[in-house]
């Protein structure tokens, strides 16, 4: 418990509203960072990244998290803390926890067809999202382009827990579950997407609020 309260275990990232991108890294306080990617480079397993109110741009095509990590925003209103994702958050680590954060796909040039999953839970990855929101590209995509423009909220190969969270505005499926993955939906909403709420390939375990386990196979059939 003492270690968990040590300030060295908490990494603070400044939002763009505070001029984070123009800050001089050499003049910043210890354990404070300009970007989430920069904070991740200095994190150790079990650390916490703390995000204040504002926007955080993630321009990397893939932001990988390969160890236990907590990301904490505003547990009362996730719309106050917004991560603008150009690419994908690839979560491969165990014991992940995210609270009070909105993950949003910014306005895109649909002709480039660069859309993909916003968040991918890799094999062996286990993450709980509590009081979070995942919002896809808001532009409507022509039906003829859907086969080329592929987007989903979560691509799950490991274990995902959605607790009091929401997935919306995705130009595709809310959650895509791969073989042998597990998804728990606890008081969460998957609405306003152009595809299915949940699509499964192979054997998938889905847990509802009542903890009843449901075996799903090829929901598209």
mmCIF file of the C-alpha atoms, coordinates in Angstrom:
data_MODEL
# 
_entry.id   MODEL 
# 
loop_
_atom_site.group_PDB 
_atom_site.id 
_atom_site.type_symbol 
_atom_site.label_atom_id 
_atom_site.label_alt_id 
_atom_site.label_comp_id 
_atom_site.label_asym_id 
_atom_site.label_entity_id 
_atom_site.label_seq_id 
_atom_site.pdbx_PDB_ins_code 
_atom_site.Cartn_x 
_atom_site.Cartn_y 
_atom_site.Cartn_z 
_atom_site.occupancy 
_atom_site.B_iso_or_equiv 
_atom_site.pdbx_formal_charge 
_atom_site.auth_seq_id 
_atom_site.auth_comp_id 
_atom_site.auth_asym_id 
_atom_site.auth_atom_id 
_atom_site.pdbx_PDB_model_num 
ATOM 1   C CA . UNK A 1 1   ? 0.000   0.000   0.000   1.00 0.00 ? 1   UNK A CA 1 
ATOM 2   C CA . UNK A 1 2   ? 2.824   2.368   0.815   1.00 0.00 ? 2   UNK A CA 1 
ATOM 3   C CA . UNK A 1 3   ? 4.362   1.732   -2.594  1.00 0.00 ? 3   UNK A CA 1 
ATOM 4   C CA . UNK A 1 4   ? 1.045   2.429   -4.330  1.00 0.00 ? 4   UNK A CA 1 
ATOM 5   C CA . UNK A 1 5   ? 0.951   5.883   -2.717  1.00 0.00 ? 5   UNK A CA 1 
ATOM 6   C CA . UNK A 1 6   ? 4.486   6.745   -3.780  1.00 0.00 ? 6   UNK A CA 1 
ATOM 7   C CA . UNK A 1 7   ? 4.406   9.624   -6.280  1.00 0.00 ? 7   UNK A CA 1 
ATOM 8   C CA . UNK A 1 8   ? 7.021   7.823   -8.370  1.00 0.00 ? 8   UNK A CA 1 
ATOM 9   C CA . UNK A 1 9   ? 4.374   5.285   -9.360  1.00 0.00 ? 9   UNK A CA 1 
ATOM 10  C CA . UNK A 1 10  ? 2.139   7.983   -10.883 1.00 0.00 ? 10  UNK A CA 1 
ATOM 11  C CA . UNK A 1 11  ? 2.980   9.543   -14.259 1.00 0.00 ? 11  UNK A CA 1 
ATOM 12  C CA . UNK A 1 12  ? 1.204   12.797  -15.112 1.00 0.00 ? 12  UNK A CA 1 
ATOM 13  C CA . UNK A 1 13  ? 0.553   13.823  -18.724 1.00 0.00 ? 13  UNK A CA 1 
ATOM 14  C CA . UNK A 1 14  ? -0.329  17.402  -19.638 1.00 0.00 ? 14  UNK A CA 1 
ATOM 15  C CA . UNK A 1 15  ? -3.268  17.976  -22.048 1.00 0.00 ? 15  UNK A CA 1 
ATOM 16  C CA . UNK A 1 16  ? -2.805  19.999  -25.220 1.00 0.00 ? 16  UNK A CA 1 
ATOM 17  C CA . UNK A 1 17  ? -4.831  22.821  -23.656 1.00 0.00 ? 17  UNK A CA 1 
ATOM 18  C CA . UNK A 1 18  ? -1.893  23.408  -21.310 1.00 0.00 ? 18  UNK A CA 1 
ATOM 19  C CA . UNK A 1 19  ? 0.535   23.655  -24.214 1.00 0.00 ? 19  UNK A CA 1 
ATOM 20  C CA . UNK A 1 20  ? 1.916   20.174  -23.668 1.00 0.00 ? 20  UNK A CA 1 
ATOM 21  C CA . UNK A 1 21  ? 3.293   19.751  -27.190 1.00 0.00 ? 21  UNK A CA 1 
ATOM 22  C CA . UNK A 1 22  ? 5.372   22.923  -27.000 1.00 0.00 ? 22  UNK A CA 1 
ATOM 23  C CA . UNK A 1 23  ? 6.853   22.286  -23.542 1.00 0.00 ? 23  UNK A CA 1 
ATOM 24  C CA . UNK A 1 24  ? 10.589  21.832  -23.087 1.00 0.00 ? 24  UNK A CA 1 
ATOM 25  C CA . UNK A 1 25  ? 11.047  18.301  -21.742 1.00 0.00 ? 25  UNK A CA 1 
ATOM 26  C CA . UNK A 1 26  ? 14.282  19.270  -20.010 1.00 0.00 ? 26  UNK A CA 1 
ATOM 27  C CA . UNK A 1 27  ? 12.477  21.890  -17.927 1.00 0.00 ? 27  UNK A CA 1 
ATOM 28  C CA . UNK A 1 28  ? 9.530   19.737  -16.866 1.00 0.00 ? 28  UNK A CA 1 
ATOM 29  C CA . UNK A 1 29  ? 9.105   18.306  -13.376 1.00 0.00 ? 29  UNK A CA 1 
ATOM 30  C CA . UNK A 1 30  ? 9.999   14.675  -12.818 1.00 0.00 ? 30  UNK A CA 1 
ATOM 31  C CA . UNK A 1 31  ? 7.175   12.249  -13.631 1.00 0.00 ? 31  UNK A CA 1 
ATOM 32  C CA . UNK A 1 32  ? 5.426   14.824  -15.873 1.00 0.00 ? 32  UNK A CA 1 
ATOM 33  C CA . UNK A 1 33  ? 5.187   14.276  -19.635 1.00 0.00 ? 33  UNK A CA 1 
ATOM 34  C CA . UNK A 1 34  ? 4.011   15.938  -22.849 1.00 0.00 ? 34  UNK A CA 1 
ATOM 35  C CA . UNK A 1 35  ? 2.358   12.887  -24.423 1.00 0.00 ? 35  UNK A CA 1 
ATOM 36  C CA . UNK A 1 36  ? 0.971   9.525   -23.391 1.00 0.00 ? 36  UNK A CA 1 
ATOM 37  C CA . UNK A 1 37  ? 3.581   7.787   -25.559 1.00 0.00 ? 37  UNK A CA 1 
ATOM 38  C CA . UNK A 1 38  ? 6.335   9.651   -23.732 1.00 0.00 ? 38  UNK A CA 1 
ATOM 39  C CA . UNK A 1 39  ? 4.923   8.607   -20.361 1.00 0.00 ? 39  UNK A CA 1 
ATOM 40  C CA . UNK A 1 40  ? 4.681   4.976   -21.480 1.00 0.00 ? 40  UNK A CA 1 
ATOM 41  C CA . UNK A 1 41  ? 8.372   4.918   -22.362 1.00 0.00 ? 41  UNK A CA 1 
ATOM 42  C CA . UNK A 1 42  ? 9.142   5.663   -18.713 1.00 0.00 ? 42  UNK A CA 1 
ATOM 43  C CA . UNK A 1 43  ? 6.485   3.489   -17.056 1.00 0.00 ? 43  UNK A CA 1 
ATOM 44  C CA . UNK A 1 44  ? 7.164   0.361   -15.052 1.00 0.00 ? 44  UNK A CA 1 
ATOM 45  C CA . UNK A 1 45  ? 4.701   -2.509  -14.555 1.00 0.00 ? 45  UNK A CA 1 
ATOM 46  C CA . UNK A 1 46  ? 1.992   -1.469  -12.103 1.00 0.00 ? 46  UNK A CA 1 
ATOM 47  C CA . UNK A 1 47  ? 2.407   2.273   -12.663 1.00 0.00 ? 47  UNK A CA 1 
ATOM 48  C CA . UNK A 1 48  ? -0.484  4.710   -13.126 1.00 0.00 ? 48  UNK A CA 1 
ATOM 49  C CA . UNK A 1 49  ? -0.830  7.328   -15.866 1.00 0.00 ? 49  UNK A CA 1 
ATOM 50  C CA . UNK A 1 50  ? -2.965  10.183  -14.619 1.00 0.00 ? 50  UNK A CA 1 
ATOM 51  C CA . UNK A 1 51  ? -4.754  12.433  -17.127 1.00 0.00 ? 51  UNK A CA 1 
ATOM 52  C CA . UNK A 1 52  ? -6.285  15.772  -16.224 1.00 0.00 ? 52  UNK A CA 1 
ATOM 53  C CA . UNK A 1 53  ? -9.222  17.385  -18.023 1.00 0.00 ? 53  UNK A CA 1 
ATOM 54  C CA . UNK A 1 54  ? -8.469  18.095  -21.679 1.00 0.00 ? 54  UNK A CA 1 
ATOM 55  C CA . UNK A 1 55  ? -7.428  16.451  -24.955 1.00 0.00 ? 55  UNK A CA 1 
ATOM 56  C CA . UNK A 1 56  ? -4.524  14.114  -25.668 1.00 0.00 ? 56  UNK A CA 1 
ATOM 57  C CA . UNK A 1 57  ? -3.435  13.409  -29.239 1.00 0.00 ? 57  UNK A CA 1 
ATOM 58  C CA . UNK A 1 58  ? -2.061  9.965   -30.075 1.00 0.00 ? 58  UNK A CA 1 
ATOM 59  C CA . UNK A 1 59  ? -0.667  10.153  -33.610 1.00 0.00 ? 59  UNK A CA 1 
ATOM 60  C CA . UNK A 1 60  ? 1.208   6.847   -33.551 1.00 0.00 ? 60  UNK A CA 1 
ATOM 61  C CA . UNK A 1 61  ? -0.232  4.159   -35.823 1.00 0.00 ? 61  UNK A CA 1 
ATOM 62  C CA . UNK A 1 62  ? -0.030  1.801   -32.833 1.00 0.00 ? 62  UNK A CA 1 
ATOM 63  C CA . UNK A 1 63  ? 0.423   2.604   -29.153 1.00 0.00 ? 63  UNK A CA 1 
ATOM 64  C CA . UNK A 1 64  ? 1.486   -0.623  -27.423 1.00 0.00 ? 64  UNK A CA 1 
ATOM 65  C CA . UNK A 1 65  ? 0.947   -1.413  -23.744 1.00 0.00 ? 65  UNK A CA 1 
ATOM 66  C CA . UNK A 1 66  ? 2.683   -4.647  -22.793 1.00 0.00 ? 66  UNK A CA 1 
ATOM 67  C CA . UNK A 1 67  ? 2.594   -4.659  -18.991 1.00 0.00 ? 67  UNK A CA 1 
ATOM 68  C CA . UNK A 1 68  ? 0.144   -4.066  -16.095 1.00 0.00 ? 68  UNK A CA 1 
ATOM 69  C CA . UNK A 1 69  ? -0.910  -0.412  -16.180 1.00 0.00 ? 69  UNK A CA 1 
ATOM 70  C CA . UNK A 1 70  ? -3.636  1.900   -14.905 1.00 0.00 ? 70  UNK A CA 1 
ATOM 71  C CA . UNK A 1 71  ? -4.874  4.967   -16.813 1.00 0.00 ? 71  UNK A CA 1 
ATOM 72  C CA . UNK A 1 72  ? -7.034  7.294   -14.726 1.00 0.00 ? 72  UNK A CA 1 
ATOM 73  C CA . UNK A 1 73  ? -9.062  10.243  -16.025 1.00 0.00 ? 73  UNK A CA 1 
ATOM 74  C CA . UNK A 1 74  ? -12.305 11.700  -14.654 1.00 0.00 ? 74  UNK A CA 1 
ATOM 75  C CA . UNK A 1 75  ? -14.400 8.940   -13.096 1.00 0.00 ? 75  UNK A CA 1 
ATOM 76  C CA . UNK A 1 76  ? -17.402 11.284  -12.848 1.00 0.00 ? 76  UNK A CA 1 
ATOM 77  C CA . UNK A 1 77  ? -17.477 12.335  -16.521 1.00 0.00 ? 77  UNK A CA 1 
ATOM 78  C CA . UNK A 1 78  ? -15.247 10.668  -19.148 1.00 0.00 ? 78  UNK A CA 1 
ATOM 79  C CA . UNK A 1 79  ? -16.065 13.413  -21.677 1.00 0.00 ? 79  UNK A CA 1 
ATOM 80  C CA . UNK A 1 80  ? -13.715 15.682  -19.716 1.00 0.00 ? 80  UNK A CA 1 
ATOM 81  C CA . UNK A 1 81  ? -10.691 13.541  -20.660 1.00 0.00 ? 81  UNK A CA 1 
ATOM 82  C CA . UNK A 1 82  ? -10.441 12.767  -24.384 1.00 0.00 ? 82  UNK A CA 1 
ATOM 83  C CA . UNK A 1 83  ? -7.762  10.729  -26.139 1.00 0.00 ? 83  UNK A CA 1 
ATOM 84  C CA . UNK A 1 84  ? -7.865  11.458  -29.887 1.00 0.00 ? 84  UNK A CA 1 
ATOM 85  C CA . UNK A 1 85  ? -6.678  8.266   -31.615 1.00 0.00 ? 85  UNK A CA 1 
ATOM 86  C CA . UNK A 1 86  ? -5.315  8.328   -35.140 1.00 0.00 ? 86  UNK A CA 1 
ATOM 87  C CA . UNK A 1 87  ? -4.322  4.674   -34.877 1.00 0.00 ? 87  UNK A CA 1 
ATOM 88  C CA . UNK A 1 88  ? -4.859  1.828   -32.416 1.00 0.00 ? 88  UNK A CA 1 
ATOM 89  C CA . UNK A 1 89  ? -4.157  1.244   -28.745 1.00 0.00 ? 89  UNK A CA 1 
ATOM 90  C CA . UNK A 1 90  ? -2.720  -2.304  -28.657 1.00 0.00 ? 90  UNK A CA 1 
ATOM 91  C CA . UNK A 1 91  ? -3.122  -3.633  -25.107 1.00 0.00 ? 91  UNK A CA 1 
ATOM 92  C CA . UNK A 1 92  ? -1.186  -6.862  -24.638 1.00 0.00 ? 92  UNK A CA 1 
ATOM 93  C CA . UNK A 1 93  ? -0.494  -6.657  -20.914 1.00 0.00 ? 93  UNK A CA 1 
ATOM 94  C CA . UNK A 1 94  ? -2.367  -8.297  -18.057 1.00 0.00 ? 94  UNK A CA 1 
ATOM 95  C CA . UNK A 1 95  ? -4.119  -6.459  -15.207 1.00 0.00 ? 95  UNK A CA 1 
ATOM 96  C CA . UNK A 1 96  ? -4.935  -3.345  -17.218 1.00 0.00 ? 96  UNK A CA 1 
ATOM 97  C CA . UNK A 1 97  ? -7.412  -0.806  -15.861 1.00 0.00 ? 97  UNK A CA 1 
ATOM 98  C CA . UNK A 1 98  ? -8.784  2.383   -17.432 1.00 0.00 ? 98  UNK A CA 1 
ATOM 99  C CA . UNK A 1 99  ? -11.265 4.712   -15.741 1.00 0.00 ? 99  UNK A CA 1 
ATOM 100 C CA . UNK A 1 100 ? -12.991 7.905   -16.795 1.00 0.00 ? 100 UNK A CA 1 
ATOM 101 C CA . UNK A 1 101 ? -11.516 8.311   -20.295 1.00 0.00 ? 101 UNK A CA 1 
ATOM 102 C CA . UNK A 1 102 ? -13.037 8.875   -23.751 1.00 0.00 ? 102 UNK A CA 1 
ATOM 103 C CA . UNK A 1 103 ? -11.209 7.288   -26.698 1.00 0.00 ? 103 UNK A CA 1 
ATOM 104 C CA . UNK A 1 104 ? -12.246 9.050   -29.892 1.00 0.00 ? 104 UNK A CA 1 
ATOM 105 C CA . UNK A 1 105 ? -11.373 8.766   -33.550 1.00 0.00 ? 105 UNK A CA 1 
ATOM 106 C CA . UNK A 1 106 ? -10.816 12.319  -34.845 1.00 0.00 ? 106 UNK A CA 1 
ATOM 107 C CA . UNK A 1 107 ? -12.216 13.512  -38.145 1.00 0.00 ? 107 UNK A CA 1 
ATOM 108 C CA . UNK A 1 108 ? -10.491 11.593  -40.910 1.00 0.00 ? 108 UNK A CA 1 
ATOM 109 C CA . UNK A 1 109 ? -9.968  11.714  -44.648 1.00 0.00 ? 109 UNK A CA 1 
ATOM 110 C CA . UNK A 1 110 ? -12.182 8.770   -45.536 1.00 0.00 ? 110 UNK A CA 1 
ATOM 111 C CA . UNK A 1 111 ? -10.587 8.492   -48.975 1.00 0.00 ? 111 UNK A CA 1 
ATOM 112 C CA . UNK A 1 112 ? -7.391  7.298   -47.270 1.00 0.00 ? 112 UNK A CA 1 
ATOM 113 C CA . UNK A 1 113 ? -9.316  4.390   -45.693 1.00 0.00 ? 113 UNK A CA 1 
ATOM 114 C CA . UNK A 1 114 ? -6.940  4.151   -42.750 1.00 0.00 ? 114 UNK A CA 1 
ATOM 115 C CA . UNK A 1 115 ? -9.586  3.204   -40.215 1.00 0.00 ? 115 UNK A CA 1 
ATOM 116 C CA . UNK A 1 116 ? -9.122  0.158   -38.025 1.00 0.00 ? 116 UNK A CA 1 
ATOM 117 C CA . UNK A 1 117 ? -9.959  -0.862  -34.480 1.00 0.00 ? 117 UNK A CA 1 
ATOM 118 C CA . UNK A 1 118 ? -9.624  1.872   -31.890 1.00 0.00 ? 118 UNK A CA 1 
ATOM 119 C CA . UNK A 1 119 ? -8.504  -0.566  -29.194 1.00 0.00 ? 119 UNK A CA 1 
ATOM 120 C CA . UNK A 1 120 ? -7.096  -4.071  -29.600 1.00 0.00 ? 120 UNK A CA 1 
ATOM 121 C CA . UNK A 1 121 ? -6.796  -6.503  -26.700 1.00 0.00 ? 121 UNK A CA 1 
ATOM 122 C CA . UNK A 1 122 ? -4.087  -8.985  -27.626 1.00 0.00 ? 122 UNK A CA 1 
ATOM 123 C CA . UNK A 1 123 ? -3.821  -12.666 -26.739 1.00 0.00 ? 123 UNK A CA 1 
ATOM 124 C CA . UNK A 1 124 ? -2.979  -12.762 -23.044 1.00 0.00 ? 124 UNK A CA 1 
ATOM 125 C CA . UNK A 1 125 ? -4.157  -9.183  -22.558 1.00 0.00 ? 125 UNK A CA 1 
ATOM 126 C CA . UNK A 1 126 ? -6.739  -8.441  -19.859 1.00 0.00 ? 126 UNK A CA 1 
ATOM 127 C CA . UNK A 1 127 ? -8.203  -4.962  -19.400 1.00 0.00 ? 127 UNK A CA 1 
ATOM 128 C CA . UNK A 1 128 ? -11.147 -3.438  -17.565 1.00 0.00 ? 128 UNK A CA 1 
ATOM 129 C CA . UNK A 1 129 ? -12.628 -0.172  -18.860 1.00 0.00 ? 129 UNK A CA 1 
ATOM 130 C CA . UNK A 1 130 ? -14.754 1.505   -16.181 1.00 0.00 ? 130 UNK A CA 1 
ATOM 131 C CA . UNK A 1 131 ? -16.869 4.605   -16.846 1.00 0.00 ? 131 UNK A CA 1 
ATOM 132 C CA . UNK A 1 132 ? -15.238 5.042   -20.259 1.00 0.00 ? 132 UNK A CA 1 
ATOM 133 C CA . UNK A 1 133 ? -16.487 5.930   -23.742 1.00 0.00 ? 133 UNK A CA 1 
ATOM 134 C CA . UNK A 1 134 ? -15.241 4.740   -27.129 1.00 0.00 ? 134 UNK A CA 1 
ATOM 135 C CA . UNK A 1 135 ? -16.377 6.858   -30.080 1.00 0.00 ? 135 UNK A CA 1 
ATOM 136 C CA . UNK A 1 136 ? -15.649 5.983   -33.695 1.00 0.00 ? 136 UNK A CA 1 
ATOM 137 C CA . UNK A 1 137 ? -15.476 8.128   -36.809 1.00 0.00 ? 137 UNK A CA 1 
ATOM 138 C CA . UNK A 1 138 ? -18.595 10.299  -36.906 1.00 0.00 ? 138 UNK A CA 1 
ATOM 139 C CA . UNK A 1 139 ? -18.730 10.622  -40.694 1.00 0.00 ? 139 UNK A CA 1 
ATOM 140 C CA . UNK A 1 140 ? -21.132 8.290   -42.442 1.00 0.00 ? 140 UNK A CA 1 
ATOM 141 C CA . UNK A 1 141 ? -19.438 6.013   -44.939 1.00 0.00 ? 141 UNK A CA 1 
ATOM 142 C CA . UNK A 1 142 ? -21.117 5.118   -48.220 1.00 0.00 ? 142 UNK A CA 1 
ATOM 143 C CA . UNK A 1 143 ? -22.292 1.506   -48.356 1.00 0.00 ? 143 UNK A CA 1 
ATOM 144 C CA . UNK A 1 144 ? -20.082 0.810   -51.364 1.00 0.00 ? 144 UNK A CA 1 
ATOM 145 C CA . UNK A 1 145 ? -17.027 1.848   -49.346 1.00 0.00 ? 145 UNK A CA 1 
ATOM 146 C CA . UNK A 1 146 ? -17.710 -0.221  -46.222 1.00 0.00 ? 146 UNK A CA 1 
ATOM 147 C CA . UNK A 1 147 ? -15.749 -3.218  -47.505 1.00 0.00 ? 147 UNK A CA 1 
ATOM 148 C CA . UNK A 1 148 ? -12.643 -1.016  -47.744 1.00 0.00 ? 148 UNK A CA 1 
ATOM 149 C CA . UNK A 1 149 ? -13.299 1.251   -44.757 1.00 0.00 ? 149 UNK A CA 1 
ATOM 150 C CA . UNK A 1 150 ? -13.089 -1.057  -41.742 1.00 0.00 ? 150 UNK A CA 1 
ATOM 151 C CA . UNK A 1 151 ? -13.531 0.254   -38.220 1.00 0.00 ? 151 UNK A CA 1 
ATOM 152 C CA . UNK A 1 152 ? -14.509 -1.307  -34.918 1.00 0.00 ? 152 UNK A CA 1 
ATOM 153 C CA . UNK A 1 153 ? -14.464 -0.136  -31.330 1.00 0.00 ? 153 UNK A CA 1 
ATOM 154 C CA . UNK A 1 154 ? -12.686 -3.124  -29.793 1.00 0.00 ? 154 UNK A CA 1 
ATOM 155 C CA . UNK A 1 155 ? -10.930 -6.067  -31.425 1.00 0.00 ? 155 UNK A CA 1 
ATOM 156 C CA . UNK A 1 156 ? -10.633 -8.664  -28.664 1.00 0.00 ? 156 UNK A CA 1 
ATOM 157 C CA . UNK A 1 157 ? -8.220  -11.583 -28.687 1.00 0.00 ? 157 UNK A CA 1 
ATOM 158 C CA . UNK A 1 158 ? -7.790  -11.708 -24.911 1.00 0.00 ? 158 UNK A CA 1 
ATOM 159 C CA . UNK A 1 159 ? -10.144 -10.595 -22.136 1.00 0.00 ? 159 UNK A CA 1 
ATOM 160 C CA . UNK A 1 160 ? -12.162 -7.358  -22.082 1.00 0.00 ? 160 UNK A CA 1 
ATOM 161 C CA . UNK A 1 161 ? -14.354 -6.066  -19.242 1.00 0.00 ? 161 UNK A CA 1 
ATOM 162 C CA . UNK A 1 162 ? -16.643 -3.122  -20.036 1.00 0.00 ? 162 UNK A CA 1 
ATOM 163 C CA . UNK A 1 163 ? -18.041 -1.694  -16.827 1.00 0.00 ? 163 UNK A CA 1 
ATOM 164 C CA . UNK A 1 164 ? -20.536 1.187   -17.034 1.00 0.00 ? 164 UNK A CA 1 
ATOM 165 C CA . UNK A 1 165 ? -19.039 2.208   -20.384 1.00 0.00 ? 165 UNK A CA 1 
ATOM 166 C CA . UNK A 1 166 ? -20.279 2.991   -23.899 1.00 0.00 ? 166 UNK A CA 1 
ATOM 167 C CA . UNK A 1 167 ? -19.313 2.366   -27.533 1.00 0.00 ? 167 UNK A CA 1 
ATOM 168 C CA . UNK A 1 168 ? -20.897 4.617   -30.170 1.00 0.00 ? 168 UNK A CA 1 
ATOM 169 C CA . UNK A 1 169 ? -20.506 6.207   -33.625 1.00 0.00 ? 169 UNK A CA 1 
ATOM 170 C CA . UNK A 1 170 ? -18.378 3.334   -34.918 1.00 0.00 ? 170 UNK A CA 1 
ATOM 171 C CA . UNK A 1 171 ? -18.496 2.804   -38.683 1.00 0.00 ? 171 UNK A CA 1 
ATOM 172 C CA . UNK A 1 172 ? -18.546 -0.946  -38.194 1.00 0.00 ? 172 UNK A CA 1 
ATOM 173 C CA . UNK A 1 173 ? -19.005 -3.319  -35.256 1.00 0.00 ? 173 UNK A CA 1 
ATOM 174 C CA . UNK A 1 174 ? -18.840 -2.193  -31.660 1.00 0.00 ? 174 UNK A CA 1 
ATOM 175 C CA . UNK A 1 175 ? -16.869 -5.242  -30.491 1.00 0.00 ? 175 UNK A CA 1 
ATOM 176 C CA . UNK A 1 176 ? -15.252 -7.949  -32.608 1.00 0.00 ? 176 UNK A CA 1 
ATOM 177 C CA . UNK A 1 177 ? -14.324 -11.075 -30.641 1.00 0.00 ? 177 UNK A CA 1 
ATOM 178 C CA . UNK A 1 178 ? -11.771 -13.535 -31.972 1.00 0.00 ? 178 UNK A CA 1 
ATOM 179 C CA . UNK A 1 179 ? -11.568 -17.225 -31.150 1.00 0.00 ? 179 UNK A CA 1 
ATOM 180 C CA . UNK A 1 180 ? -11.074 -18.070 -27.443 1.00 0.00 ? 180 UNK A CA 1 
ATOM 181 C CA . UNK A 1 181 ? -11.570 -14.474 -26.304 1.00 0.00 ? 181 UNK A CA 1 
ATOM 182 C CA . UNK A 1 182 ? -13.749 -13.301 -23.416 1.00 0.00 ? 182 UNK A CA 1 
ATOM 183 C CA . UNK A 1 183 ? -15.952 -10.214 -23.074 1.00 0.00 ? 183 UNK A CA 1 
ATOM 184 C CA . UNK A 1 184 ? -17.860 -9.027  -20.007 1.00 0.00 ? 184 UNK A CA 1 
ATOM 185 C CA . UNK A 1 185 ? -20.564 -6.372  -20.486 1.00 0.00 ? 185 UNK A CA 1 
ATOM 186 C CA . UNK A 1 186 ? -21.504 -4.869  -17.130 1.00 0.00 ? 186 UNK A CA 1 
ATOM 187 C CA . UNK A 1 187 ? -24.004 -2.029  -17.345 1.00 0.00 ? 187 UNK A CA 1 
ATOM 188 C CA . UNK A 1 188 ? -22.515 -0.937  -20.659 1.00 0.00 ? 188 UNK A CA 1 
ATOM 189 C CA . UNK A 1 189 ? -24.091 0.383   -23.862 1.00 0.00 ? 189 UNK A CA 1 
ATOM 190 C CA . UNK A 1 190 ? -23.148 -0.396  -27.474 1.00 0.00 ? 190 UNK A CA 1 
ATOM 191 C CA . UNK A 1 191 ? -25.402 1.840   -29.556 1.00 0.00 ? 191 UNK A CA 1 
ATOM 192 C CA . UNK A 1 192 ? -25.435 4.042   -32.647 1.00 0.00 ? 192 UNK A CA 1 
ATOM 193 C CA . UNK A 1 193 ? -22.886 2.011   -34.609 1.00 0.00 ? 193 UNK A CA 1 
ATOM 194 C CA . UNK A 1 194 ? -23.262 1.039   -38.274 1.00 0.00 ? 194 UNK A CA 1 
ATOM 195 C CA . UNK A 1 195 ? -22.517 -2.654  -37.660 1.00 0.00 ? 195 UNK A CA 1 
ATOM 196 C CA . UNK A 1 196 ? -23.325 -5.224  -34.996 1.00 0.00 ? 196 UNK A CA 1 
ATOM 197 C CA . UNK A 1 197 ? -23.004 -4.591  -31.285 1.00 0.00 ? 197 UNK A CA 1 
ATOM 198 C CA . UNK A 1 198 ? -20.888 -7.752  -30.936 1.00 0.00 ? 198 UNK A CA 1 
ATOM 199 C CA . UNK A 1 199 ? -19.506 -9.999  -33.659 1.00 0.00 ? 199 UNK A CA 1 
ATOM 200 C CA . UNK A 1 200 ? -17.803 -13.270 -32.756 1.00 0.00 ? 200 UNK A CA 1 
ATOM 201 C CA . UNK A 1 201 ? -15.559 -15.615 -34.697 1.00 0.00 ? 201 UNK A CA 1 
ATOM 202 C CA . UNK A 1 202 ? -15.088 -19.098 -33.277 1.00 0.00 ? 202 UNK A CA 1 
ATOM 203 C CA . UNK A 1 203 ? -15.681 -19.902 -29.609 1.00 0.00 ? 203 UNK A CA 1 
ATOM 204 C CA . UNK A 1 204 ? -16.197 -16.786 -27.520 1.00 0.00 ? 204 UNK A CA 1 
ATOM 205 C CA . UNK A 1 205 ? -17.292 -16.343 -23.910 1.00 0.00 ? 205 UNK A CA 1 
ATOM 206 C CA . UNK A 1 206 ? -19.675 -13.466 -23.226 1.00 0.00 ? 206 UNK A CA 1 
ATOM 207 C CA . UNK A 1 207 ? -20.616 -12.514 -19.677 1.00 0.00 ? 207 UNK A CA 1 
ATOM 208 C CA . UNK A 1 208 ? -23.697 -10.385 -19.034 1.00 0.00 ? 208 UNK A CA 1 
ATOM 209 C CA . UNK A 1 209 ? -24.648 -8.376  -15.943 1.00 0.00 ? 209 UNK A CA 1 
ATOM 210 C CA . UNK A 1 210 ? -26.139 -11.453 -14.314 1.00 0.00 ? 210 UNK A CA 1 
ATOM 211 C CA . UNK A 1 211 ? -22.801 -13.288 -14.699 1.00 0.00 ? 211 UNK A CA 1 
ATOM 212 C CA . UNK A 1 212 ? -24.413 -15.950 -16.855 1.00 0.00 ? 212 UNK A CA 1 
ATOM 213 C CA . UNK A 1 213 ? -21.866 -17.384 -19.230 1.00 0.00 ? 213 UNK A CA 1 
ATOM 214 C CA . UNK A 1 214 ? -22.993 -17.640 -22.846 1.00 0.00 ? 214 UNK A CA 1 
ATOM 215 C CA . UNK A 1 215 ? -21.164 -19.601 -25.505 1.00 0.00 ? 215 UNK A CA 1 
ATOM 216 C CA . UNK A 1 216 ? -21.218 -17.788 -28.850 1.00 0.00 ? 216 UNK A CA 1 
ATOM 217 C CA . UNK A 1 217 ? -20.144 -19.171 -32.192 1.00 0.00 ? 217 UNK A CA 1 
ATOM 218 C CA . UNK A 1 218 ? -20.239 -17.355 -35.519 1.00 0.00 ? 218 UNK A CA 1 
ATOM 219 C CA . UNK A 1 219 ? -22.885 -14.775 -34.695 1.00 0.00 ? 219 UNK A CA 1 
ATOM 220 C CA . UNK A 1 220 ? -22.834 -13.546 -38.278 1.00 0.00 ? 220 UNK A CA 1 
ATOM 221 C CA . UNK A 1 221 ? -24.299 -16.820 -39.540 1.00 0.00 ? 221 UNK A CA 1 
# 
